[in-house]
Coordinates of C-alpha atoms and ligand atoms in Angstrom, one line a residue:
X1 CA 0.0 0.0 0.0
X2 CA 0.9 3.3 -0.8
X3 CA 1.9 6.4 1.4
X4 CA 1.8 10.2 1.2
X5 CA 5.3 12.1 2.5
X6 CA 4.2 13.7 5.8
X7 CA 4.5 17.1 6.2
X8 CA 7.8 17.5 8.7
X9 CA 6.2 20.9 9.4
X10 CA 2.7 19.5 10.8
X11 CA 2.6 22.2 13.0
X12 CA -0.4 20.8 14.5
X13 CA 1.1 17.5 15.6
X14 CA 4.7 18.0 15.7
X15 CA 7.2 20.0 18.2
X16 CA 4.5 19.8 20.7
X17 CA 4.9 19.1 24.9
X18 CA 2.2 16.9 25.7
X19 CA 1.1 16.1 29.2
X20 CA -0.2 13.7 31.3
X21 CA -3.8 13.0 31.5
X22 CA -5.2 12.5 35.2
X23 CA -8.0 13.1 37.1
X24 CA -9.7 14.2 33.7
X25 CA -7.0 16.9 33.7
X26 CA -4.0 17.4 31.4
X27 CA -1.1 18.1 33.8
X28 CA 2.3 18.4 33.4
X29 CA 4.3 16.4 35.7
X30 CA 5.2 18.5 38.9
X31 CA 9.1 18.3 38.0
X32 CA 8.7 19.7 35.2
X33 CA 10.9 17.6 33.4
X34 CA 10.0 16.0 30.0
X35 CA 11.2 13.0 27.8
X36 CA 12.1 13.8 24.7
X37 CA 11.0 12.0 21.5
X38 CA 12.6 11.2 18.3
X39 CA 11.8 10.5 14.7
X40 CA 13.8 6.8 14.8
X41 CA 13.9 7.8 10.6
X42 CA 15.5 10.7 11.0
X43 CA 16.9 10.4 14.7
X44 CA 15.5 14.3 15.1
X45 CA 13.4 15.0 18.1
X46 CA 9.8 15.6 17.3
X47 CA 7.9 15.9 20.4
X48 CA 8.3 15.7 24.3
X49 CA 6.0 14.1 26.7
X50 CA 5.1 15.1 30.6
X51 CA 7.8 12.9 32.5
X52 CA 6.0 11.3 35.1
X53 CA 8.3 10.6 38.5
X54 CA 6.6 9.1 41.7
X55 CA 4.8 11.9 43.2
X56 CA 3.3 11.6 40.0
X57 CA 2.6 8.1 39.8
X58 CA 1.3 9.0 43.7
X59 CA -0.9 11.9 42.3
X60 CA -2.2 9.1 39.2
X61 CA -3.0 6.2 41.4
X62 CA -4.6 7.9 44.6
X63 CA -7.2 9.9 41.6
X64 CA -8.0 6.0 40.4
X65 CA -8.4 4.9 43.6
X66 CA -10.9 7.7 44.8
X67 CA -12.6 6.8 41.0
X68 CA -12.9 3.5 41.9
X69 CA -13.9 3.7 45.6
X70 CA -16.5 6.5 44.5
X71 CA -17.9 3.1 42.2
X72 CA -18.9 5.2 39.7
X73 CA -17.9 2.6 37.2
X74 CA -19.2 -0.2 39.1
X75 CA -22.8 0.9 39.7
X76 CA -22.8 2.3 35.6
X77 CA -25.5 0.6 34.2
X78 CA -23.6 -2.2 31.7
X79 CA -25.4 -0.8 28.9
X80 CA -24.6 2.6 29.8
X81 CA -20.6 1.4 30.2
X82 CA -21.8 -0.2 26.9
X83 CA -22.7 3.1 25.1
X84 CA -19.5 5.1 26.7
X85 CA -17.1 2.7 25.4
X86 CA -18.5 3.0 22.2
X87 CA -18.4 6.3 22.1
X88 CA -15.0 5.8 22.9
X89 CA -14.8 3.6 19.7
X90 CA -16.1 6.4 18.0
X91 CA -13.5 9.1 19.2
X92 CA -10.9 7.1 18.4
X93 CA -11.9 5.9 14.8
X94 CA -12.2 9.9 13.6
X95 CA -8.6 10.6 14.5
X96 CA -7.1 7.4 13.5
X97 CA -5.7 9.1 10.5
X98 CA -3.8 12.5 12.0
X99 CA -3.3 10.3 15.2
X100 CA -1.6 7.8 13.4
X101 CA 0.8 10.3 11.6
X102 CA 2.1 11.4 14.7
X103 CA 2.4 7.5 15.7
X104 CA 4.1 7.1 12.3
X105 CA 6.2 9.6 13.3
X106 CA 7.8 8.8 16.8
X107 CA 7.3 4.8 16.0
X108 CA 8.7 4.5 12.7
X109 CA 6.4 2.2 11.4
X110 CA 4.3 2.0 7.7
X111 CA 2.0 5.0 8.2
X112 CA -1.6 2.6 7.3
X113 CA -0.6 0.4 9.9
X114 CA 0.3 3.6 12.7
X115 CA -3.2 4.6 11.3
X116 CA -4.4 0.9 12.1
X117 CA -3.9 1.1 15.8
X118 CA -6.4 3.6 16.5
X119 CA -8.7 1.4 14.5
X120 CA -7.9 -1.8 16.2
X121 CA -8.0 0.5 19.5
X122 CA -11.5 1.5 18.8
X123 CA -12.3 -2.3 17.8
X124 CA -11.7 -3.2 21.3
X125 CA -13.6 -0.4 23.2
X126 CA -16.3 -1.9 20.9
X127 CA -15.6 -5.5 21.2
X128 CA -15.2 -5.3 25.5
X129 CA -18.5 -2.7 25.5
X130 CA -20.5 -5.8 24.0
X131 CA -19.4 -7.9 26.6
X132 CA -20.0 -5.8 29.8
X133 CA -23.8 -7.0 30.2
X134 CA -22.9 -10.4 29.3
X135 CA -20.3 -10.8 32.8
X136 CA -22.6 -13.0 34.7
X137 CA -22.6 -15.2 37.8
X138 CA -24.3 -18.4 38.3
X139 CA -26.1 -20.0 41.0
X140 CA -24.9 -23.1 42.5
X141 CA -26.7 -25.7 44.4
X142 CA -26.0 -26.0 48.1
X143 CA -27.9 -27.2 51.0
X144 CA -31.5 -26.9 51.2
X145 CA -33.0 -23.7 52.0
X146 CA -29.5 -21.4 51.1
X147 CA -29.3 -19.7 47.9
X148 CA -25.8 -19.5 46.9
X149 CA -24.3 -17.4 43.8
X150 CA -21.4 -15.7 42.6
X151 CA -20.7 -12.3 41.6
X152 CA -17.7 -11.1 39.0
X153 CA -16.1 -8.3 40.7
X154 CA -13.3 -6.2 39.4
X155 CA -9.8 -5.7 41.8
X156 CA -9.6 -1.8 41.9
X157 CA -6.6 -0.3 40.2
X158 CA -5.2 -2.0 37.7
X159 CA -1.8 -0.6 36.2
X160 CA -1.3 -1.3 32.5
X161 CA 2.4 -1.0 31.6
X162 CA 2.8 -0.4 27.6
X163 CA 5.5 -1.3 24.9
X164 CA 6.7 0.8 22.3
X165 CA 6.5 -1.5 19.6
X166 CA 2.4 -1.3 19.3
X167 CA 1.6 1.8 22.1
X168 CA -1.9 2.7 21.0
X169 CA -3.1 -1.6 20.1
X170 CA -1.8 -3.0 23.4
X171 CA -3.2 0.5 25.3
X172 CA -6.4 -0.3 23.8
X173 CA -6.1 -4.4 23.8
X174 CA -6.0 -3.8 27.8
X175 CA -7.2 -1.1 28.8
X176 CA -11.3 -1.8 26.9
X177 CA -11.2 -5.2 28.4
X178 CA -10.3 -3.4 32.5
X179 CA -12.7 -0.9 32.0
X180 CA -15.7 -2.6 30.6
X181 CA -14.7 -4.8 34.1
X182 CA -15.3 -1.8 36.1
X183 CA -11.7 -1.7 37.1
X184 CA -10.1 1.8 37.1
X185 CA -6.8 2.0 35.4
X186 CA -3.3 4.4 35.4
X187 CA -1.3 3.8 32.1
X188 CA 2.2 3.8 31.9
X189 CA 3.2 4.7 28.0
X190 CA 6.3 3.3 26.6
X191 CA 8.9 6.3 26.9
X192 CA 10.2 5.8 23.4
X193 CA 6.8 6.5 21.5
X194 CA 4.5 7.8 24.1
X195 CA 3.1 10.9 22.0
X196 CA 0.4 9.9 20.4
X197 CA -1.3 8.1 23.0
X198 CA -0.9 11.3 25.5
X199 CA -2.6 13.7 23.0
X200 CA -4.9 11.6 20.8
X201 CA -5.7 8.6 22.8
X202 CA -6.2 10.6 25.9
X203 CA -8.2 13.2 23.8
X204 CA -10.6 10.5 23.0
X205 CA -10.9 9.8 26.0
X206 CA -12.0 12.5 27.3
X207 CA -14.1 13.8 24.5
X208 CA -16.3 10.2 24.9
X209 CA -17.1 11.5 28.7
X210 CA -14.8 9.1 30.3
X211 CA -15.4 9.8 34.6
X212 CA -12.6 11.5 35.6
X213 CA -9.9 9.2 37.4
X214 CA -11.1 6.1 35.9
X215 CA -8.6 6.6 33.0
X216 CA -5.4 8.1 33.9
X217 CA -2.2 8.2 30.9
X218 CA 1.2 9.4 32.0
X219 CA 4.2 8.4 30.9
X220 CA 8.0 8.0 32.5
X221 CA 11.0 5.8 32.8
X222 CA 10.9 2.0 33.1
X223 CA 12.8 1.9 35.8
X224 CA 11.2 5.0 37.8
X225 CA 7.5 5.0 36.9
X226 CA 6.8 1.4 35.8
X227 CA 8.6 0.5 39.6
X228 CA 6.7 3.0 41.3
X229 CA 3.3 2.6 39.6
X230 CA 3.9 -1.5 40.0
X231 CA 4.6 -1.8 43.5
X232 CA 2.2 1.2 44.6
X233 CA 0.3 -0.1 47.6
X234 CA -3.1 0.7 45.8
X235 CA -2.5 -1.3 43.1
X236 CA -4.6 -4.3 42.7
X237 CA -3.6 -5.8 39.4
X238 CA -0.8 -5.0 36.8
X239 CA -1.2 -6.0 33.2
X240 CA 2.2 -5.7 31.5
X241 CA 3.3 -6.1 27.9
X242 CA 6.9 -6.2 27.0
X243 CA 10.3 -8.5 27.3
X244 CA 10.7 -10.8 29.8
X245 CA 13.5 -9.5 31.9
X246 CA 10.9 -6.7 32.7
X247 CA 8.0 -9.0 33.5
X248 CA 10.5 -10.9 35.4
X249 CA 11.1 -8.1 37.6
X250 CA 7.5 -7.0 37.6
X251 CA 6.4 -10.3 39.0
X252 CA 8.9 -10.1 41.1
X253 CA 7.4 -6.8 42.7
X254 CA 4.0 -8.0 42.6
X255 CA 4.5 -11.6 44.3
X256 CA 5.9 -9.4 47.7
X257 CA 2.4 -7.6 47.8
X258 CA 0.3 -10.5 46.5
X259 CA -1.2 -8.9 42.8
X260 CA -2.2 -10.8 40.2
X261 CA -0.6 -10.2 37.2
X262 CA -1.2 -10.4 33.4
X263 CA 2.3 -11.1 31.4
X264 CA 2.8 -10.6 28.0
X265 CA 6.1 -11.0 26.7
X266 CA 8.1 -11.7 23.9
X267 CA 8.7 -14.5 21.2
X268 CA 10.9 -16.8 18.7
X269 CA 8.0 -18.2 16.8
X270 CA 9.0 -20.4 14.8
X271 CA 7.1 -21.2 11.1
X272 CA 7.9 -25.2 9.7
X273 CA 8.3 -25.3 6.1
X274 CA 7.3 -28.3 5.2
X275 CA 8.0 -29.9 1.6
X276 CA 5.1 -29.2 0.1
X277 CA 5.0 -26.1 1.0
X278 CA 3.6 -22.9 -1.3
X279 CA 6.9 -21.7 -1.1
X280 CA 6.0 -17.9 -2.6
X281 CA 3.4 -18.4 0.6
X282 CA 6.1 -18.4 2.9
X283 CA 7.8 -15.6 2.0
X284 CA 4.5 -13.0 1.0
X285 CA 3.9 -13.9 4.9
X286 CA 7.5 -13.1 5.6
X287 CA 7.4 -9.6 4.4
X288 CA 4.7 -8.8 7.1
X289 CA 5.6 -11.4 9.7
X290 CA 9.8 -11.2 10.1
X291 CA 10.4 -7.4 7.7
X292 CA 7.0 -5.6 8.5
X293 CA 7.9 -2.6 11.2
X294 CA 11.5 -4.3 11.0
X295 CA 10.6 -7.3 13.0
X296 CA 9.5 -5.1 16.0
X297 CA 6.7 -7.7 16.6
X298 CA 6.4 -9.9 20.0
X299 CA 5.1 -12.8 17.5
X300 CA 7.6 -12.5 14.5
X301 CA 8.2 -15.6 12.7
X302 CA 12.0 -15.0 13.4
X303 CA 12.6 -18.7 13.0
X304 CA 11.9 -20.9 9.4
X305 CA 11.9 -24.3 10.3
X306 CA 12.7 -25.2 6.3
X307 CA 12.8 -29.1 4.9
X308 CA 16.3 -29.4 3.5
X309 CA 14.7 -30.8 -0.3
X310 CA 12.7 -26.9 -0.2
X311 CA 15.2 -25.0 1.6
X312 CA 17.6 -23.4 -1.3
X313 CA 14.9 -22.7 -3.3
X314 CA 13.1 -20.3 -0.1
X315 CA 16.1 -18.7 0.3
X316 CA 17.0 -18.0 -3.0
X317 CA 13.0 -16.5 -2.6
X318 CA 13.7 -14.9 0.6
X319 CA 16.8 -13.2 -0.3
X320 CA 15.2 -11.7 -3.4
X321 CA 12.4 -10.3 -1.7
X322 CA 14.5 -8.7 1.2
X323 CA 16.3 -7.0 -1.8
X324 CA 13.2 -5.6 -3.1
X325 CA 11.7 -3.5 -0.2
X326 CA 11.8 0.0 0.0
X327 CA 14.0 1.2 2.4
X328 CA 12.1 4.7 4.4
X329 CA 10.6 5.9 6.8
X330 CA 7.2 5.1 7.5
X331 CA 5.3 8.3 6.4
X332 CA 7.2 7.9 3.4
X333 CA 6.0 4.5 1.9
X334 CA 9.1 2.9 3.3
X335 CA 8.5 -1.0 3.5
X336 CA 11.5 -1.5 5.6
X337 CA 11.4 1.1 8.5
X338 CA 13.7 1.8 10.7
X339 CA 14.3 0.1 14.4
X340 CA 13.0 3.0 17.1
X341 CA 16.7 3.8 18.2
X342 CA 20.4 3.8 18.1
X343 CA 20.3 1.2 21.5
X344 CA 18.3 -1.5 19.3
X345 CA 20.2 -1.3 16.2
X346 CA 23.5 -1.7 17.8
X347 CA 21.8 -4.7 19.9
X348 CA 20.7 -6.2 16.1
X349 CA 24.5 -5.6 14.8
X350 CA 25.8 -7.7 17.8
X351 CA 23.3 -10.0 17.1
X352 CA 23.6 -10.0 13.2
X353 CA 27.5 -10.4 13.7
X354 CA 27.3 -13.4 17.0
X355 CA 25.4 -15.5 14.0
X356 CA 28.1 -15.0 11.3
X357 CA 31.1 -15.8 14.3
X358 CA 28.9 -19.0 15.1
X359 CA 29.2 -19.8 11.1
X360 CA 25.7 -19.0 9.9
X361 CA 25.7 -16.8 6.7
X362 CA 24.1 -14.0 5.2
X363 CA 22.6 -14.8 2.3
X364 CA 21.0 -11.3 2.3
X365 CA 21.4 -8.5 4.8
X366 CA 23.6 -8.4 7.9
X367 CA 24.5 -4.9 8.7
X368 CA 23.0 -1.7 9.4
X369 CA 22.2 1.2 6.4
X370 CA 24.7 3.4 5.5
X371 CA 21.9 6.6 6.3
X372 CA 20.3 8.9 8.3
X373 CA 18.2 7.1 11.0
X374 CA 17.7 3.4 12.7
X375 CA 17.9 1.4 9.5
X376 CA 18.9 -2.1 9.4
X377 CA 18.8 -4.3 6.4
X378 CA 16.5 -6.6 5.5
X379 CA 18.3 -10.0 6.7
X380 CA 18.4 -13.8 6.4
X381 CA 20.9 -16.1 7.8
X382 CA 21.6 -20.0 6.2
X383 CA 23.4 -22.7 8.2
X384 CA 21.7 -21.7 11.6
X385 CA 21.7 -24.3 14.0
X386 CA 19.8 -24.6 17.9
X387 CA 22.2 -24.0 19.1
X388 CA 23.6 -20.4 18.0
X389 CA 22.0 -17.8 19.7
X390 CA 20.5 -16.0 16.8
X391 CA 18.3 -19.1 17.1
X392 CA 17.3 -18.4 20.5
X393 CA 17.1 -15.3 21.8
X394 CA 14.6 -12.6 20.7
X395 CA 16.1 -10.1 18.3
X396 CA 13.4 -7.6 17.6
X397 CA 14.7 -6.3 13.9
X398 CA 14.4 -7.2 10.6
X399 CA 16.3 -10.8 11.1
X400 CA 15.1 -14.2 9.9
X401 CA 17.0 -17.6 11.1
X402 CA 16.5 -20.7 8.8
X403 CA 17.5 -23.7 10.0
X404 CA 17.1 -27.0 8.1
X405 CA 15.4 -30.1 9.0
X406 CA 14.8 -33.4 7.3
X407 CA 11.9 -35.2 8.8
X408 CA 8.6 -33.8 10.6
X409 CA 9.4 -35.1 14.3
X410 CA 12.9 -32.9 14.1
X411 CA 11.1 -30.0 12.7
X412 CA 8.7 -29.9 15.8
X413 CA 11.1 -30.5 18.1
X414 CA 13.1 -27.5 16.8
X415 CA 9.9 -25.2 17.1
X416 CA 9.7 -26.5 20.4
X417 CA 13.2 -26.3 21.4
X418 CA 13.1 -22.6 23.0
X419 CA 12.5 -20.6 26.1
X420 CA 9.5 -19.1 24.0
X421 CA 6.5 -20.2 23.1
X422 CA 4.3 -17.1 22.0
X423 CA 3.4 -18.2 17.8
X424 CA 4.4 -20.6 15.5
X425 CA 3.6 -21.2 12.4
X426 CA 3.0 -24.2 9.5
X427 CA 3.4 -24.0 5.8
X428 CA 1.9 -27.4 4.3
X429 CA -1.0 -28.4 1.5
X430 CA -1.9 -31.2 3.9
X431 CA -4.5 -30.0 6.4
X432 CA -4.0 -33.3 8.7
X433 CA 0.0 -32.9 8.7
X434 CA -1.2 -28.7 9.8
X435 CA -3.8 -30.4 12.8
X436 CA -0.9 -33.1 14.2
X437 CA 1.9 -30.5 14.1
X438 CA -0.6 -27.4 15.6
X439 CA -1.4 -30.1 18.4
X440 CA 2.3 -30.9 19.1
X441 CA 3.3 -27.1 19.4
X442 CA 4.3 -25.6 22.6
X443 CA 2.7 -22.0 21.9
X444 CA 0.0 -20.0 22.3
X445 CA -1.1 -19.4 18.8
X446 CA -0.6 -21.5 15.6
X447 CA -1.1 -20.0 12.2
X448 CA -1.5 -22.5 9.1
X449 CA -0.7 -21.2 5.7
X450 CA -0.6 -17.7 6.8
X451 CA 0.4 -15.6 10.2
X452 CA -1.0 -12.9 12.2
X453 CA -4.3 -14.6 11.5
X454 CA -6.1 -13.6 14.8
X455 CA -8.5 -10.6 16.0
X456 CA -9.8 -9.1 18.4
X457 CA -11.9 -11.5 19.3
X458 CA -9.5 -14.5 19.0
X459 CA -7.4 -15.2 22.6
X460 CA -3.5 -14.2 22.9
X461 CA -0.9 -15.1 24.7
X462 CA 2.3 -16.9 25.2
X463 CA 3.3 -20.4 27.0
X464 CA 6.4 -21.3 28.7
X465 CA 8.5 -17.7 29.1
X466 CA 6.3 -15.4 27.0
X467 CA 3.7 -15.0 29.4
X468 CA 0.8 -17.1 30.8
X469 CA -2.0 -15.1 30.7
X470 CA -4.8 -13.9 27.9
X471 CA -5.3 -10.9 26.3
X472 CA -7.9 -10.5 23.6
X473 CA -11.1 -12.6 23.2
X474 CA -13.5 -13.2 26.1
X475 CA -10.1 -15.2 27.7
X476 CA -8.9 -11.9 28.9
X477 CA -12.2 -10.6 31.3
X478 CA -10.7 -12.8 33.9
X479 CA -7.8 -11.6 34.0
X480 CA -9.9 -8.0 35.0
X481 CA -12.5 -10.0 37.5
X482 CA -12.4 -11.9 40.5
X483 CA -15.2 -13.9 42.1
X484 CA -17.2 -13.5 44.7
X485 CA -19.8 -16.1 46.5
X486 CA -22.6 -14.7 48.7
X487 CA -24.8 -17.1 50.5
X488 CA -28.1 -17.0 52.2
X489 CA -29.3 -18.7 54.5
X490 CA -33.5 -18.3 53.7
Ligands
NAD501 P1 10.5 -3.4 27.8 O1 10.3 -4.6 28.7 O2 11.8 -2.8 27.8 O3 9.5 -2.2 28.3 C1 8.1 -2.4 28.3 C2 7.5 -1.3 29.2 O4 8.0 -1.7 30.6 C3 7.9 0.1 29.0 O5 6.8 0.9 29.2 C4 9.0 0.4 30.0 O6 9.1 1.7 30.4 C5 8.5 -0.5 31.2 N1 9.4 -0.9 32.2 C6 10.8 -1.1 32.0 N2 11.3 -1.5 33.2 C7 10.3 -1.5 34.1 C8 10.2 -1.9 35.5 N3 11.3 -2.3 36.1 N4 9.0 -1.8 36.1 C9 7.9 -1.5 35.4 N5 7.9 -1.1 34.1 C10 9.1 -1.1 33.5 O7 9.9 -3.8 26.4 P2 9.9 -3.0 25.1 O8 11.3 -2.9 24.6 O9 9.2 -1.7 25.3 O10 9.0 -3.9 24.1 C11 9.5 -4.9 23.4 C12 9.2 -6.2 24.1 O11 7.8 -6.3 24.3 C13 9.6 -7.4 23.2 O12 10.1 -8.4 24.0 C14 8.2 -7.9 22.6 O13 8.2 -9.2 22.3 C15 7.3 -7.6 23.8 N6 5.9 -7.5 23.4 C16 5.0 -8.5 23.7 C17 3.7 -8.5 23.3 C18 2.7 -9.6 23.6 O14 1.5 -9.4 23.5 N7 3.2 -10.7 24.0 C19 3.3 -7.4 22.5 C20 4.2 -6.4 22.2 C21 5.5 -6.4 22.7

């Protein structure tokens, strides 16, 4: 798809100081200080954001906590949460296209699929507002003459803690499904692209009628901000998104106070190739799924599992397609964009260059663009084997391992043989061979034929180290609920 050049003098959008949204109130944060925000195309700063330190986070959580002790969300009729949220929807969809400039901008990303969050943001305000007078309880026999039932209750505060690499999809994937719950919620923004969720997002927001201090959006440091705001004594439950050292530490903080917590973390999804494979298939998917916004996606297919009679002829295939992309930024119909900053390319390089030292070889790609901006070329490495590290740890840029295989069993074993177990992927005309290897794959999602093949609607989440919770789907309201029994004695 096409793009129009953005104007770098969208005066409307760009240069601007954007402030935290609490209380229903756009402050800025009582430091004063600010994170500034760059264009990873162009490595020039475009924006700042309100730099939220503890008393911050203090001022943020106590205004949730008086929202959701005032139960002003709770005692909303459903239908009337219902109607806000999509309103909500609504407010979100008419900016999706300036909103996602600016997204385009500090992200880096294609500018339709910057656009596309505040769609698929608004999708789930109106997905969760279907649900919220569907959360019912059920009665349960007991002894004679007591009536017993439960009631789905939501925890209180829930901190969300956001990634860069989707800000405005992941804010919207969790913050619909806590707040058609009832829960109130503080928002931590990812400090590398926090703009356009602090302007547009929170605009919406409060343009739908949100109640004030039941959606609060500041941003800050990881290690300042996301610490504070997760071990905050009036939080009740943290959903995080991100890598897994983080939610490591995060779980961490929230076993010493008892919070349940929903982890999402990373990936090395892995797709199997097998022989008779639509080979032009694999690698239309692998424009999207390993060079779409450089491979800055939790589910990647980072790994081709390839049968050695197929594999030449893929990466003969592969290598000509990573040749082919436009290198550019986002907002200017770039297909390869660039990683969002200098501290992730260099982590790519050492990556790039640990796989050539361990003796797997480029056969396109390998090293960063000679240009202004975050660019790293589109890559895919031959002769990778388990146990190099290219293979297993998660790179986050535009890298793609292949690693051959020569009968079924290995290739699933291969998939499985990693920390991960977020996506992986088969390529195969025989829809029985597709149902055995799905059912032997150690991951939350499997995509046949084709990748990212989910919704909103469809559940998400990782096993083994990429997270045990759900987001998405209906899966995800329990993470937001807890139950409660009541019974009487008649
Ligand atoms: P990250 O872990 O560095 O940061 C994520 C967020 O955590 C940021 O907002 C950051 O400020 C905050 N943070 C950092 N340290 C913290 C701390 N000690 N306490 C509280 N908060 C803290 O991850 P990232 O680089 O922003 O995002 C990329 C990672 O996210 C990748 O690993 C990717 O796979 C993963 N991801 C997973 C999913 C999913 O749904 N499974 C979706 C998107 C991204």
């Amino acid at each position: 798809m096409g793009c129009k050049k953005l104007d770098i003098n969208d005066e409307k959008i760009l240069m601007k100081k954007y402030q935290s949204y609490i209380d229903g109130k756009w402050m800025d944060s009582l430091s004063k200080e600010t994170i500034k925000v760059d264009d990873p195309a162009t490595a020039k700063t475009i924006g700042e954001v309100a730099c939220a330190k503890k008393e911050d986070v203090d001022v943020a959580v106590e205004a949730a906590h008086k929202a959701f002790k005032s139960r002003v969300l709770v005692d909303m009729h459903p239908m009337d949460r219902a109607k806000l949220m999509r309103k909500i929807a609504e407010e979100l969809r008419k900016v999706s296209k300036e909103a996602g400039k600016l997204l385009c901008y500090e992200n880096g990303k294609p500018l339709p699929g910057a656009e596309y969050e505040f769609v698929d943001a608004a999708n789930y305000f109106d997905y969760y507002g279907g649900l919220t007078d569907k959360l019912e309880g059920r009665t349960i026999p007991v002894n004679k003459g007591v009536i017993d039932y439960t009631v789905l209750e939501p925890y209180g505060v829930s901190a969300h803690i956001i990634p860069w690499n989707y800000p405005i999809s992941m804010l919207g994937r969790s913050l619909a499904c806590a707040f058609a719950t009832g829960n109130s919620t503080v928002v931590k923004t990812p400090e590398l692209a926090p703009l356009a969720a602090a302007s547009f997002f929170a605009q919406a927001l409060d343009k739908a009628g949100v109640p004030k201090g039941t959606i609060n959006i500041i941003c800050g440091y990881g290690d300042e901000a996301g610490t504070y705001l997760t071990s905050h004594k009036d939080v009740a439950q943290i959903t995080f998104t991100g890598s897994v050292p983080t939610g490591k530490k995060i779980l961490h903080v929230a076993a010493d106070r008892a919070v349940p917590v929903v982890v999402e973390m990373g990936g090395k999804s892995a797709a199997i190739v097998y022989p008779d494979a639509d080979l032009d298939k694999v690698v239309e998917t692998a424009k999207g799924a390993i060079f779409g916004h450089a491979g800055q996606i939790c589910s990647a297919m980072s790994r081709a599992v390839v049968h050695k009679s197929v594999k030449n002829e893929l990466l003969e295939k592969l290598a000509k397609l990573s040749k082919s992309l436009k290198v550019g930024a986002g907002y200017e119909g770039g297909e390869l964009t660039p990683v969002i900053s200098e501290k992730q390319l260099q982590k790519v390089e050492n990556y790039a260059r640990s796989g050539v030292q361990a003796g797997a070889e480029a056969v396109a790609g390998g090293k960063r663009l000679d240009r202004q901006g975050y660019f790293f070329e589109a890559t895919v490495f031959d002769k990778v084997k388990q146990d190099m590290t290219i293979a297993n740890e998660e790179i986050f840029g535009p890298v793609l391992s292949v690693i051959e295989y020569q009968d079924p069993e290995e290739a699933i074993k291969i998939a499985n043989d990693s920390n991960y177990g977020l996506a992986a992927g088969v390529f195969t005309k025989d829809l029985d061979q597709a149902t055995v290897t799905s059912n032997k794959l150690e991951v939350g999602q499997v995509y046949v034929n084709s990748w990212f093949t989910g919704s909103i609607a469809t559940p998400f989440g990782g096993y083994k180290q990429s997270g045990f919770s759900r987001e998405k789907g209906q899966e995800a309201l329990k993470s937001y609920l807890q139950v409660k029994n009541v019974g009487i004695q008649l």
